[in-house]
Coordinates of C-alpha atoms and ligand atoms in Angstrom, one line a residue:
M18 CA 79.2 98.0 120.2
P19 CA 79.8 96.6 116.7
N20 CA 80.1 99.3 114.1
L21 CA 80.6 98.5 110.5
S22 CA 82.1 101.7 109.4
S23 CA 84.6 101.8 112.1
L24 CA 85.7 98.3 111.1
I25 CA 86.0 99.3 107.5
S26 CA 88.0 102.4 108.5
L27 CA 90.7 100.0 109.9
L28 CA 91.3 98.4 106.5
P29 CA 94.3 99.9 104.7
S30 CA 93.1 101.7 101.5
P31 CA 90.2 99.3 100.8
S32 CA 88.8 99.0 97.3
E33 CA 85.0 99.0 96.6
E34 CA 85.2 95.2 96.3
D35 CA 86.9 94.9 99.7
I36 CA 84.2 97.1 101.4
A37 CA 81.4 95.1 99.8
L38 CA 83.0 91.8 101.0
V39 CA 83.4 93.0 104.6
T40 CA 79.9 94.5 104.7
K41 CA 78.3 91.4 103.4
A42 CA 80.2 89.2 105.9
Y43 CA 79.2 91.6 108.7
E44 CA 75.5 91.5 107.8
F45 CA 75.6 87.7 107.3
A46 CA 77.2 87.0 110.6
E47 CA 74.9 89.4 112.5
K48 CA 71.9 87.6 111.1
A49 CA 73.3 84.1 111.5
H50 CA 74.1 84.6 115.2
A51 CA 71.0 86.7 116.0
P52 CA 69.4 84.4 118.5
Q53 CA 72.6 83.6 120.4
K54 CA 74.1 85.2 123.5
R55 CA 77.5 85.1 125.0
F56 CA 78.1 84.2 128.7
S57 CA 78.4 87.9 129.3
G58 CA 74.8 88.4 128.1
D59 CA 76.0 90.2 125.0
P60 CA 74.7 89.1 121.6
Y61 CA 77.0 86.4 120.1
F62 CA 77.7 88.6 117.1
Y63 CA 79.8 90.9 119.4
H64 CA 82.4 88.1 119.6
A65 CA 82.5 87.7 115.8
Y66 CA 82.8 91.5 115.4
E67 CA 85.6 91.8 118.0
T68 CA 87.5 89.0 116.5
A69 CA 87.4 90.7 113.1
K70 CA 88.3 94.0 114.6
I71 CA 91.5 92.5 116.2
L72 CA 92.4 91.2 112.8
A73 CA 91.8 94.5 111.1
E74 CA 94.0 96.2 113.8
L75 CA 96.7 93.7 113.0
G76 CA 96.5 95.1 109.5
M77 CA 95.1 91.9 107.9
G78 CA 93.3 92.1 104.6
P79 CA 89.6 92.1 103.8
I80 CA 89.4 88.3 103.2
T81 CA 90.8 87.5 106.6
V82 CA 88.6 90.2 108.3
A83 CA 85.6 88.7 106.5
A84 CA 86.6 85.2 107.6
G85 CA 87.0 86.6 111.2
L86 CA 83.4 87.8 111.1
L87 CA 82.2 84.4 109.9
H88 CA 84.5 82.2 111.9
D89 CA 81.8 80.7 114.2
T90 CA 79.0 80.5 111.7
L91 CA 79.7 76.9 110.7
E92 CA 80.0 75.6 114.3
D93 CA 77.7 77.8 116.3
A94 CA 75.1 79.0 113.9
A95 CA 74.8 75.8 111.9
V96 CA 75.4 77.5 108.6
K97 CA 76.2 75.0 105.8
P98 CA 79.7 75.2 104.3
E99 CA 78.1 75.3 100.8
V100 CA 76.4 78.6 101.8
I101 CA 79.6 80.2 102.8
E102 CA 81.3 79.1 99.6
K103 CA 78.4 80.4 97.5
E104 CA 78.2 83.7 99.2
F105 CA 81.9 84.4 99.9
G106 CA 84.0 82.1 97.8
K107 CA 86.3 79.2 98.3
E108 CA 89.0 81.1 100.0
V109 CA 86.8 82.5 102.8
L110 CA 85.3 79.1 103.3
F111 CA 88.8 77.5 103.5
L112 CA 89.7 80.0 106.3
V113 CA 86.5 79.6 108.2
D114 CA 86.6 75.8 107.9
G115 CA 90.3 75.8 109.1
V116 CA 89.4 77.9 112.2
T117 CA 86.4 75.6 112.9
K118 CA 88.7 72.5 112.9
L119 CA 91.2 74.1 115.1
G120 CA 88.4 75.0 117.6
K121 CA 87.9 71.3 118.2
L122 CA 91.3 70.8 119.8
R123 CA 91.5 70.8 123.5
Y124 CA 94.4 70.9 125.8
H125 CA 94.0 68.8 128.9
G126 CA 97.1 69.7 130.7
A127 CA 99.2 66.6 130.0
E128 CA 102.8 67.9 129.6
R129 CA 103.7 65.2 127.1
H130 CA 101.0 66.4 124.6
I131 CA 102.0 70.0 124.4
E132 CA 104.4 69.7 121.6
S133 CA 102.1 67.4 119.6
L134 CA 99.3 69.8 120.0
R135 CA 101.4 72.7 118.8
K136 CA 102.5 70.6 115.9
L137 CA 98.9 69.8 115.1
F138 CA 98.0 73.4 115.2
I139 CA 100.6 74.1 112.5
A140 CA 99.6 71.1 110.5
M141 CA 96.0 72.0 110.5
S142 CA 96.7 75.7 109.8
Q143 CA 97.6 75.0 106.2
D144 CA 97.4 78.7 105.8
L145 CA 99.0 81.1 108.3
R146 CA 95.9 83.2 108.3
V147 CA 93.9 80.4 109.8
L148 CA 96.2 80.5 112.8
I149 CA 96.0 84.3 113.1
I150 CA 92.2 84.2 113.0
K151 CA 92.3 81.6 115.8
L152 CA 94.6 83.8 117.8
A153 CA 92.3 86.7 117.4
D154 CA 89.3 84.5 118.4
R155 CA 91.2 83.3 121.5
L156 CA 92.2 86.9 122.4
H157 CA 88.6 88.0 122.5
N158 CA 87.6 84.9 124.5
M159 CA 90.4 85.7 127.0
R160 CA 89.2 89.3 127.3
T161 CA 85.8 88.0 128.3
L162 CA 87.0 85.1 130.4
Q163 CA 85.5 86.5 133.6
Y164 CA 82.1 85.5 132.4
V165 CA 83.0 81.9 131.9
R166 CA 82.2 79.2 134.5
P167 CA 85.1 79.1 137.0
E168 CA 85.9 75.4 136.4
K169 CA 86.4 76.2 132.7
Q170 CA 88.5 79.3 133.3
F171 CA 91.6 77.4 134.4
R172 CA 91.5 75.1 131.4
I173 CA 91.1 77.8 128.9
A174 CA 93.7 80.0 130.5
S175 CA 96.3 77.1 130.7
E176 CA 95.7 76.3 127.1
T177 CA 96.3 79.9 126.3
L178 CA 99.6 80.0 128.1
E179 CA 100.8 76.6 126.8
I180 CA 99.6 76.8 123.2
Y181 CA 98.3 80.1 121.9
A182 CA 100.7 82.6 123.6
P183 CA 103.8 80.7 122.4
L184 CA 102.4 80.4 118.9
A185 CA 101.8 84.2 118.8
Y186 CA 105.4 84.6 120.1
R187 CA 106.8 82.4 117.4
L188 CA 105.0 84.4 114.8
S189 CA 106.5 87.5 116.4
I190 CA 103.0 88.9 117.0
R191 CA 104.2 90.4 120.3
R192 CA 101.1 92.5 120.8
I193 CA 98.8 89.4 120.9
N194 CA 101.4 87.3 122.7
R195 CA 101.7 89.8 125.6
E196 CA 98.0 90.3 126.0
L197 CA 97.3 86.6 126.0
E198 CA 100.0 86.0 128.7
N199 CA 98.8 88.8 130.9
L200 CA 95.1 87.8 130.6
A201 CA 95.9 84.1 131.4
F202 CA 98.4 84.8 134.2
P203 CA 96.1 85.4 137.2
Y204 CA 93.9 82.4 136.3
V205 CA 96.8 79.9 136.0
Y206 CA 99.2 81.3 138.6
P207 CA 97.0 83.3 141.1
K208 CA 99.6 83.3 143.9
E209 CA 102.5 84.4 141.6
F210 CA 100.3 87.0 140.0
E211 CA 99.6 88.5 143.4
T212 CA 103.3 88.6 144.3
V213 CA 104.2 90.4 141.1
K214 CA 101.3 92.8 141.4
K215 CA 102.3 93.7 144.9
L216 CA 105.9 94.2 143.8
V217 CA 105.1 96.4 140.9
G218 CA 102.0 97.9 142.3
E219 CA 103.9 99.7 145.0
R220 CA 106.0 101.4 142.4
E221 CA 103.4 101.9 139.7
K222 CA 102.7 105.6 140.0
E223 CA 106.3 106.4 140.6
N224 CA 107.3 104.4 137.5
A225 CA 104.9 106.2 135.2
A226 CA 106.0 109.6 136.4
R227 CA 109.7 108.6 136.0
L228 CA 109.1 107.4 132.4
E229 CA 107.2 110.5 131.5
K230 CA 109.9 112.8 132.8
F231 CA 112.7 110.8 131.2
S232 CA 110.8 110.8 127.9
R233 CA 110.8 114.6 127.9
S234 CA 114.5 114.7 128.7
V235 CA 115.3 112.3 125.8
K236 CA 113.3 114.3 123.3
K237 CA 115.0 117.5 124.4
A238 CA 118.5 116.0 124.1
L239 CA 117.6 114.7 120.6
A240 CA 116.1 118.0 119.5
K241 CA 119.3 119.8 120.5
E242 CA 121.0 117.7 117.9
G243 CA 118.4 118.4 115.3
L244 CA 116.5 115.1 115.7
T245 CA 112.8 116.1 115.9
A246 CA 111.0 113.6 113.7
I247 CA 110.9 111.0 116.4
R248 CA 108.2 109.6 118.7
T249 CA 108.6 107.8 122.0
D250 CA 106.6 105.0 123.5
A251 CA 106.9 104.2 127.2
R252 CA 106.5 100.6 128.3
V253 CA 106.4 99.1 131.7
K254 CA 107.3 95.4 131.7
S255 CA 104.1 93.3 131.8
Y256 CA 103.4 91.3 134.9
F257 CA 103.8 87.9 133.2
S258 CA 107.2 88.6 131.5
L259 CA 108.4 90.2 134.7
W260 CA 107.5 87.1 136.6
K261 CA 109.3 84.9 134.1
K262 CA 112.4 87.1 134.4
L263 CA 112.2 87.2 138.2
E264 CA 112.2 83.4 138.2
R265 CA 115.4 83.4 136.2
K266 CA 116.9 85.9 138.6
N267 CA 116.0 84.1 141.8
M268 CA 113.2 86.6 142.5
E269 CA 115.7 89.5 143.0
F270 CA 113.8 92.5 141.7
E271 CA 116.9 94.7 141.7
K272 CA 118.5 92.5 139.0
V273 CA 115.8 93.2 136.5
Y274 CA 117.0 96.2 134.5
D275 CA 114.3 96.5 132.0
V276 CA 111.2 97.0 134.1
L277 CA 111.0 100.4 132.5
A278 CA 111.7 100.9 128.9
L279 CA 111.4 103.8 126.6
R280 CA 111.1 103.1 122.9
V281 CA 112.5 105.8 120.6
I282 CA 111.1 105.4 117.1
V283 CA 112.9 107.2 114.3
P284 CA 112.7 107.4 110.5
S285 CA 115.9 105.7 109.4
I286 CA 118.6 103.1 110.5
A287 CA 121.2 105.9 110.5
D288 CA 119.0 107.8 112.9
C289 CA 119.0 104.8 115.2
Y290 CA 122.8 104.9 115.6
Q291 CA 122.7 108.7 116.0
V292 CA 120.2 108.4 118.8
L293 CA 122.4 105.8 120.5
G294 CA 125.3 108.2 120.3
I295 CA 123.4 111.1 121.7
V296 CA 121.9 108.9 124.5
H297 CA 125.3 107.6 125.5
G298 CA 126.7 111.1 125.4
T299 CA 124.1 112.3 127.8
W300 CA 123.5 109.5 130.2
R301 CA 125.9 106.8 131.5
P302 CA 125.2 103.4 130.0
L303 CA 125.4 100.2 132.1
P304 CA 128.3 98.2 130.8
G305 CA 127.5 95.0 128.9
R306 CA 123.9 96.0 128.3
I307 CA 124.2 97.3 124.7
K308 CA 122.7 95.0 122.2
D309 CA 122.7 95.8 118.5
Y310 CA 119.9 93.7 117.1
I311 CA 120.0 95.7 113.9
A312 CA 123.4 94.3 112.9
F313 CA 122.6 91.0 114.6
P314 CA 118.8 90.4 114.5
K315 CA 117.2 87.9 116.9
P316 CA 116.3 84.5 115.5
N317 CA 112.7 85.5 115.3
G318 CA 113.7 88.4 113.1
Y319 CA 113.5 91.1 115.8
R320 CA 115.6 94.2 115.1
G321 CA 116.5 97.3 117.1
I322 CA 119.2 98.7 119.4
H323 CA 118.9 98.2 123.2
T324 CA 120.9 100.0 125.8
T325 CA 120.3 100.5 129.5
I326 CA 121.3 103.8 131.2
F327 CA 121.5 105.4 134.6
T328 CA 118.9 108.2 134.6
G329 CA 121.0 110.2 137.1
D330 CA 118.4 110.3 139.8
G331 CA 119.1 106.7 141.0
G332 CA 117.0 105.0 138.4
I333 CA 117.7 102.7 135.5
I334 CA 115.8 102.6 132.2
E335 CA 116.2 100.6 129.1
I336 CA 116.1 102.4 125.8
Q337 CA 115.0 100.6 122.7
I338 CA 115.7 102.3 119.4
R339 CA 113.9 101.3 116.2
T340 CA 112.6 102.6 112.9
E341 CA 108.8 102.6 112.3
E342 CA 109.2 99.5 110.2
M343 CA 111.1 97.6 112.9
H344 CA 108.5 98.7 115.4
R345 CA 105.6 97.4 113.3
L346 CA 107.4 94.1 112.8
A347 CA 108.2 93.8 116.5
E348 CA 104.5 94.3 117.4
F349 CA 102.8 92.5 114.5
G350 CA 105.4 90.1 113.2
Y351 CA 104.3 87.8 110.5
A352 CA 100.8 89.3 110.5
S353 CA 102.4 92.4 108.9
H354 CA 104.0 90.3 106.2
L355 CA 100.7 88.8 105.2
A356 CA 98.7 92.0 105.2
Y357 CA 100.2 93.1 102.0
K358 CA 99.9 89.8 100.2
E359 CA 96.2 89.3 100.3
K360 CA 94.5 89.7 97.0
P361 CA 90.8 89.7 96.3
P362 CA 89.4 86.2 95.9
K363 CA 90.1 84.4 92.7
A364 CA 88.4 81.4 91.2
G365 CA 89.9 78.3 92.7
G366 CA 91.0 80.1 95.8
N367 CA 94.3 81.7 96.7
R368 CA 95.8 79.7 99.5
L369 CA 99.2 80.8 100.7
G370 CA 100.0 77.2 101.7
L371 CA 102.5 76.4 104.3
L372 CA 105.4 78.0 102.5
W373 CA 105.3 80.7 105.2
L374 CA 107.0 78.3 107.5
A375 CA 110.1 78.8 105.5
S376 CA 110.2 82.3 106.6
F377 CA 109.2 81.3 110.1
I378 CA 112.9 81.4 111.1
P379 CA 114.6 83.9 108.9
F380 CA 118.1 82.3 109.3
V381 CA 117.4 78.6 108.9
G382 CA 118.8 77.6 105.6
A383 CA 119.7 81.2 104.7
G384 CA 122.5 81.7 102.2
K385 CA 126.1 81.6 103.3
N386 CA 126.4 85.4 103.2
A387 CA 123.4 86.1 105.3
A388 CA 124.0 87.7 108.7
K389 CA 123.9 85.0 111.4
P390 CA 122.1 85.6 114.6
A391 CA 123.9 85.5 118.0
Q392 CA 125.2 82.0 118.6
G393 CA 123.1 79.4 120.3
K394 CA 119.9 81.5 120.2
T395 CA 118.2 79.1 117.8
S396 CA 118.2 76.4 120.5
D397 CA 114.7 77.3 121.8
I398 CA 113.3 76.5 118.4
P399 CA 111.8 73.0 118.4
E400 CA 113.6 70.5 116.1
W401 CA 110.5 69.8 114.1
I402 CA 110.0 73.5 113.1
K403 CA 113.6 73.6 112.0
Q404 CA 113.1 70.5 109.9
I405 CA 110.0 71.9 108.2
A406 CA 111.7 75.3 107.7
E407 CA 114.7 73.7 106.2
S408 CA 112.7 71.5 103.8
Q409 CA 110.6 74.4 102.8
T410 CA 113.6 76.6 102.2
E411 CA 115.2 73.9 100.0
A412 CA 111.9 73.7 98.1
V413 CA 112.0 77.4 97.5
Q414 CA 115.7 77.3 96.4
H415 CA 114.9 74.6 93.9
G416 CA 112.1 76.7 92.6
D417 CA 109.8 73.9 93.7
F418 CA 106.9 76.0 94.9
A419 CA 104.3 73.5 94.0
Q420 CA 105.8 71.1 96.4
N421 CA 104.0 72.4 99.5
M422 CA 103.5 71.0 102.9
E423 CA 100.7 68.7 102.0
T424 CA 103.1 66.5 100.1
D425 CA 105.7 66.9 102.7
F426 CA 106.4 66.6 106.3
F427 CA 102.9 66.1 107.6
Q428 CA 102.2 63.5 105.0
F429 CA 104.1 61.1 107.3
R430 CA 102.2 61.7 110.5
V431 CA 98.5 61.7 111.5
F432 CA 97.3 63.3 114.7
V433 CA 94.3 61.8 116.4
F434 CA 92.5 62.3 119.7
T435 CA 91.5 60.2 122.7
P436 CA 87.8 60.8 123.7
K437 CA 89.3 63.1 126.4
G438 CA 91.0 65.2 123.8
D439 CA 94.6 64.1 124.3
V440 CA 96.6 64.2 121.0
I441 CA 98.2 61.0 119.8
D442 CA 100.8 61.4 117.1
L443 CA 101.0 58.3 114.8
P444 CA 102.6 57.4 111.5
L445 CA 100.5 57.7 108.3
E446 CA 98.0 54.9 107.7
A447 CA 98.1 53.9 111.3
S448 CA 95.1 51.8 112.5
P449 CA 93.1 51.6 115.7
V450 CA 95.6 48.9 116.7
D451 CA 98.5 51.4 116.8
F452 CA 96.3 53.8 118.6
A453 CA 95.4 51.3 121.3
Y454 CA 99.0 50.3 121.9
A455 CA 100.1 54.0 121.9
I456 CA 97.6 54.6 124.8
H457 CA 98.7 51.6 126.9
S458 CA 99.9 48.1 126.0
D459 CA 97.2 46.7 128.3
I460 CA 94.5 48.4 126.3
G461 CA 96.1 47.0 123.1
D462 CA 96.2 43.5 124.5
H463 CA 92.5 43.5 125.4
M464 CA 91.1 45.4 122.5
A465 CA 87.8 44.1 121.3
G466 CA 86.8 46.8 119.0
A467 CA 87.2 50.5 118.1
K468 CA 85.1 53.5 117.5
V469 CA 86.1 56.4 115.3
N470 CA 84.1 59.6 115.7
S471 CA 81.6 57.6 117.7
K472 CA 81.0 55.0 115.0
L473 CA 82.1 51.4 115.3
V474 CA 84.8 50.6 112.7
S475 CA 86.9 47.6 111.7
L476 CA 90.4 47.3 113.0
D477 CA 91.9 47.9 109.6
T478 CA 90.5 51.4 109.4
K479 CA 93.2 54.0 108.5
L480 CA 93.1 56.8 110.9
R481 CA 92.9 60.4 109.6
N482 CA 93.9 63.7 111.1
G483 CA 91.5 64.9 113.7
D484 CA 89.7 61.6 114.3
I485 CA 88.5 60.9 117.8
V486 CA 89.3 57.3 118.6
E487 CA 87.9 55.2 121.3
I488 CA 89.0 51.6 122.1
I489 CA 86.6 49.0 123.4
T490 CA 88.3 46.5 125.7
K491 CA 87.1 43.1 127.0
E492 CA 88.9 41.0 129.7
G493 CA 88.8 37.9 127.4
S494 CA 90.1 39.6 124.2
H495 CA 93.6 38.9 123.0
P496 CA 95.7 40.0 120.0
S497 CA 95.5 37.8 116.8
S498 CA 98.4 37.4 114.4
K499 CA 96.4 39.3 111.9
W500 CA 97.0 42.5 113.9
L501 CA 100.7 42.4 112.9
D502 CA 99.6 43.4 109.4
L503 CA 97.4 46.1 110.8
A504 CA 100.0 47.7 113.0
K505 CA 102.3 50.4 111.6
T506 CA 104.3 51.3 114.6
S507 CA 107.1 49.0 115.7
F508 CA 106.0 49.4 119.3
A509 CA 102.6 47.9 118.6
K510 CA 104.1 45.1 116.5
K511 CA 106.6 44.2 119.3
K512 CA 103.8 44.2 121.9
I513 CA 101.6 42.0 119.8
R514 CA 104.4 39.5 119.2
E515 CA 105.1 39.4 123.0
S516 CA 101.4 38.8 123.7
L517 CA 101.1 36.1 121.0
D518 CA 104.1 34.3 122.6
V519 CA 102.5 34.4 126.0
E520 CA 99.2 33.0 124.6
K521 CA 101.1 30.2 122.7
K522 CA 102.8 29.1 125.9
K523 CA 99.4 28.7 127.6
F524 CA 98.5 25.8 125.2
Ligands
MN7 MN1 85.0 82.2 118.3

């Protein structure tokens, strides 16, 4: 049940102004969604509330939490943007509007569109907070997916696995990434889910007991050396990440050493190394399994020390040693960076811009003296993210803060949709002619007209981000030489020329 004071209690030391903002957004959203219900039968407002609560739990500031409460008011409660701006200011409207636009994107399972769609997400999320609100929104929708019609469940769950979970991972928000993956797993891969469930399910009770017992032994061993200001956190590998690992290990369960992990959280970095020493002095470590991600952080910024030890009773457990700060960063990633940056709304808004991408990969473009991550680990970062990150880092180094993404990378591309929702990535100022040829040269060759967002348009219309484009074809239609001027892509130009040549030969 929604509860305003429990939501407010999650805000870190809120000012009176912060409390007033969240309270107002809460009451506004409750009223705006009053007549609506969710598939579960709950009032629609529950969804707005739960989304805001996830954001508050991530440590996001009052503006983001307020925008979370309001995130569906434009689309689902027909509130006018002017009203949001008047009541809550430009910045809240900017966030709500961004989330609304992202909500229009659909993933239809075409492999070739995944990367474009991810790109589009980033491009449209001018502010990282938009993306984080969208992640919170999706997380609550996934938590309530059982109420959705079965034929929609698969699409939503696949979209979650292909788009949202990887984005959460890239932002190092592991807590959301893990939950999204685990909620989507049984819908997308029911057979595999059952296999893993059976495999782990048999050992579940035994595992919990083993971890509990081992945690006590570790605390005792550390206390003997005077380390008492620690806490531990047991974690059993999630079904989805276990399945991914099993696939890499040819389904040999015995080769997965980190099914059980114990996190030891300590006050300082020096303590981390001391804990490692005590652990290795007490239990025998597995050779080759010691990873010092404090000295050599992972490309996504993750830090901590990992080691795997024989527990002495035939078991193997991974130990992850971190400070509180490392732990928070590992769970909340970039969300935790942002939480402290949010200031109360100012006139003219306070957008953070896309500069955050520069810090997306901490080591891209970092100074010569910066610690480098383990070799080759950056290979799973898509080329286009590296390019953006590099260009942003350069901008920062040249003190060129004003030069943000809007005048940069994405200025050169537009992303538009087919009526089915597939994403087509075109150069800036592309026309329906380019679009038609990008779909299929046959469609281009027989184009008779085009609709953009359901309206008939002329063929020289410049397409804009998010447009839905539909091509009208006729058997008797053929390209004209004028189209060569309308086409931006060399592919379309080439196809038009070929087609013109064929037509010429006919006469
Ligand atoms: Mn929503």
